CSV table of C-alpha atoms in Angstrom, one decimal:
chain,number,residue,atom,x,y,z
A,1066,MET,CA,0.0,0.0,0.0
A,1067,VAL,CA,2.8,2.4,0.9
A,1068,GLU,CA,4.6,1.6,-2.3
A,1069,THR,CA,1.5,2.2,-4.4
A,1070,THR,CA,0.9,5.5,-2.6
A,1071,LEU,CA,4.5,6.6,-3.2
A,1072,LYS,CA,4.3,5.7,-6.9
A,1073,ASN,CA,1.3,8.0,-7.2
A,1074,ILE,CA,3.3,11.0,-6.2
A,1075,PRO,CA,3.9,12.9,-9.5
A,1076,GLU,CA,7.6,13.1,-10.4
A,1077,SER,CA,7.2,16.7,-11.3
A,1078,LEU,CA,6.1,17.5,-7.7
A,1079,ILE,CA,9.2,15.6,-6.4
A,1080,LEU,CA,11.4,17.6,-8.8
A,1081,PHE,CA,9.8,20.9,-7.8
A,1082,ILE,CA,10.4,20.2,-4.1
A,1083,ALA,CA,14.0,19.2,-4.9
A,1084,ARG,CA,14.5,22.4,-6.9
A,1085,PHE,CA,12.9,24.6,-4.2
A,1086,SER,CA,15.0,22.9,-1.4
A,1087,LEU,CA,18.3,23.2,-3.2
A,1088,ALA,CA,17.7,26.7,-4.4
A,1089,ALA,CA,16.7,27.8,-0.8
A,1090,VAL,CA,20.0,26.5,0.6
A,1091,PHE,CA,22.1,28.4,-1.8
A,1092,TRP,CA,19.9,31.5,-1.9
A,1093,LEU,CA,20.0,31.9,1.8
A,1094,SER,CA,23.7,31.4,1.9
A,1095,ALA,CA,24.2,34.0,-0.8
A,1096,GLN,CA,22.0,36.4,1.1
A,1097,THR,CA,24.4,36.2,4.1
A,1098,LYS,CA,27.2,37.5,1.9
A,1099,ILE,CA,25.6,40.8,0.9
A,1100,ASP,CA,24.0,43.9,2.3
A,1101,GLY,CA,21.5,46.2,0.5
A,1102,PHE,CA,19.4,43.6,-1.2
A,1103,ALA,CA,17.3,40.9,0.6
A,1104,VAL,CA,14.4,38.7,-0.6
A,1105,ASN,CA,13.1,36.1,1.7
A,1106,PHE,CA,9.4,35.1,1.2
A,1107,LEU,CA,9.4,32.9,4.3
A,1108,THR,CA,10.3,35.7,6.7
A,1109,MET,CA,8.8,38.4,4.5
A,1110,GLN,CA,12.0,40.3,4.5
A,1111,PHE,CA,12.4,42.5,1.4
A,1112,GLN,CA,15.1,45.1,0.8
A,1113,LEU,CA,15.4,46.1,-2.9
A,1114,GLY,CA,18.6,48.1,-2.9
A,1115,TRP,CA,21.9,47.7,-4.7
A,1116,PRO,CA,23.7,44.6,-3.3
A,1117,GLN,CA,27.1,45.0,-1.8
A,1118,ILE,CA,29.3,42.2,-0.7
A,1119,THR,CA,30.0,42.5,3.0
A,1120,ASP,CA,33.4,43.0,4.6
A,1121,THR,CA,32.8,39.8,6.5
A,1122,THR,CA,32.5,37.9,3.3
A,1123,TYR,CA,35.8,39.3,2.0
A,1124,PHE,CA,37.4,38.5,5.4
A,1125,LEU,CA,36.1,34.9,5.3
A,1126,PHE,CA,37.4,34.3,1.8
A,1127,GLU,CA,40.7,35.7,2.6
A,1128,HIS,CA,41.3,34.2,6.1
A,1129,GLU,CA,39.0,31.2,6.6
A,1130,TYR,CA,38.2,29.5,3.4
A,1131,ALA,CA,41.2,27.7,2.0
A,1132,LEU,CA,40.4,28.0,-1.7
A,1133,PRO,CA,43.5,27.1,-3.9
A,1134,LEU,CA,44.5,29.1,-6.9
A,1135,LEU,CA,41.8,31.8,-6.7
A,1136,PRO,CA,42.4,35.3,-5.3
A,1137,PRO,CA,40.1,35.8,-2.3
A,1138,VAL,CA,38.3,38.9,-3.7
A,1139,PHE,CA,37.6,37.1,-7.0
A,1140,ALA,CA,36.4,34.0,-5.1
A,1141,ALA,CA,34.1,36.0,-2.9
A,1142,ILE,CA,32.5,37.8,-5.8
A,1143,THR,CA,32.2,34.7,-8.0
A,1144,ALA,CA,30.7,32.6,-5.2
A,1145,THR,CA,28.2,35.3,-4.2
A,1146,LEU,CA,27.1,35.8,-7.7
A,1147,ALA,CA,27.0,32.1,-8.6
A,1148,GLU,CA,24.9,31.3,-5.5
A,1149,HIS,CA,22.3,33.9,-6.3
A,1150,VAL,CA,22.1,33.3,-10.1
A,1151,LEU,CA,22.2,29.5,-9.9
A,1152,ALA,CA,19.7,29.3,-7.1
A,1153,VAL,CA,17.2,31.4,-9.1
A,1154,LEU,CA,17.8,29.3,-12.3
A,1155,VAL,CA,17.1,26.1,-10.3
A,1156,LEU,CA,14.1,27.5,-8.6
A,1157,ILE,CA,12.4,28.7,-11.8
A,1158,GLY,CA,13.6,25.6,-13.7
A,1159,PHE,CA,15.5,27.4,-16.4
A,1160,LEU,CA,18.7,25.7,-17.7
A,1161,THR,CA,18.2,23.4,-14.7
A,1162,ARG,CA,20.7,20.7,-15.6
A,1163,TYR,CA,23.4,23.3,-16.1
A,1164,ALA,CA,22.5,25.3,-13.0
A,1165,ALA,CA,22.4,22.0,-10.9
A,1166,LEU,CA,25.8,21.1,-12.3
A,1167,GLY,CA,27.1,24.5,-11.1
A,1168,LEU,CA,25.7,24.0,-7.7
A,1169,ALA,CA,27.2,20.4,-7.6
A,1170,LEU,CA,30.6,21.8,-8.4
A,1171,MET,CA,30.2,24.5,-5.7
A,1172,THR,CA,29.2,21.8,-3.3
A,1173,LEU,CA,32.3,19.8,-4.1
A,1174,VAL,CA,34.5,22.9,-3.6
A,1175,ILE,CA,32.8,23.6,-0.3
A,1176,GLN,CA,33.2,20.0,0.8
A,1177,LEU,CA,36.9,19.7,-0.2
A,1178,PHE,CA,38.2,23.2,0.8
A,1179,VAL,CA,35.8,25.0,3.2
A,1180,TYR,CA,33.8,22.6,5.4
A,1181,PRO,CA,35.2,19.1,5.0
A,1182,ASP,CA,33.4,17.8,8.2
A,1183,ALA,CA,30.0,18.7,6.8
A,1184,TYR,CA,29.9,15.7,4.4
A,1185,ALA,CA,26.4,14.6,5.4
A,1186,THR,CA,24.9,18.0,4.5
A,1187,HIS,CA,27.0,18.3,1.3
A,1188,GLY,CA,26.1,14.7,0.3
A,1189,THR,CA,22.4,15.7,0.5
A,1190,TRP,CA,23.0,18.8,-1.7
A,1191,LEU,CA,25.0,16.7,-4.2
A,1192,ALA,CA,22.3,14.0,-4.3
A,1193,ILE,CA,19.6,16.7,-5.1
A,1194,SER,CA,21.9,18.3,-7.7
A,1195,LEU,CA,22.5,14.9,-9.4
A,1196,LEU,CA,18.8,14.1,-9.4
A,1197,LEU,CA,18.1,17.4,-11.2
A,1198,MET,CA,21.0,16.9,-13.6
A,1199,ARG,CA,19.6,13.4,-14.4
A,1200,GLN,CA,15.9,14.1,-14.5
A,1201,GLY,CA,15.7,17.8,-15.4
A,1202,ALA,CA,13.3,20.3,-13.8
A,1203,GLY,CA,10.0,18.5,-14.4
A,1204,LYS,CA,6.7,19.9,-15.7
A,1205,PHE,CA,6.5,22.9,-13.4
A,1206,SER,CA,9.4,24.8,-15.0
A,1207,LEU,CA,10.5,27.1,-17.7
A,1208,ASP,CA,12.6,24.3,-19.2
A,1209,GLN,CA,9.3,22.4,-19.9
A,1210,LEU,CA,7.9,25.5,-21.7
A,1211,ARG,CA,11.0,25.5,-24.0
A,1212,ARG,CA,10.6,21.8,-25.0
A,1213,PRO,CA,9.2,21.1,-28.4
A,1214,ILE,CA,5.8,19.4,-28.2
């Protein structure tokens, strides 16, 4: 009975929940890196100004995060921009497979160089990214609108 019930859950609903969950993690992380612009529908916090990367973000990328080969300022800007843009793309289901790939790569970098002890959390993010890369965004997405009928 449980198996039958679970099989009746539409795949597109599962993919939407996966997209929302993954996007929320990276969006909220991105929001901690900036001042001047905030959008959070759960807390109803909205500040529609010009975003500025915080001094704390620059400090963390320079002194805490051990990213090889990348200058800290470049890494801070790139990570902040990527977290915002890729989260939005995944949420709306546009270029989902590519956006999920980007988030998977970010997850691997975070796991290897920033927070290596958080493998359980990062494994979850990676699993969701892989699901979206394999299955796509589902019916509730802009990708679906772009598909030929």
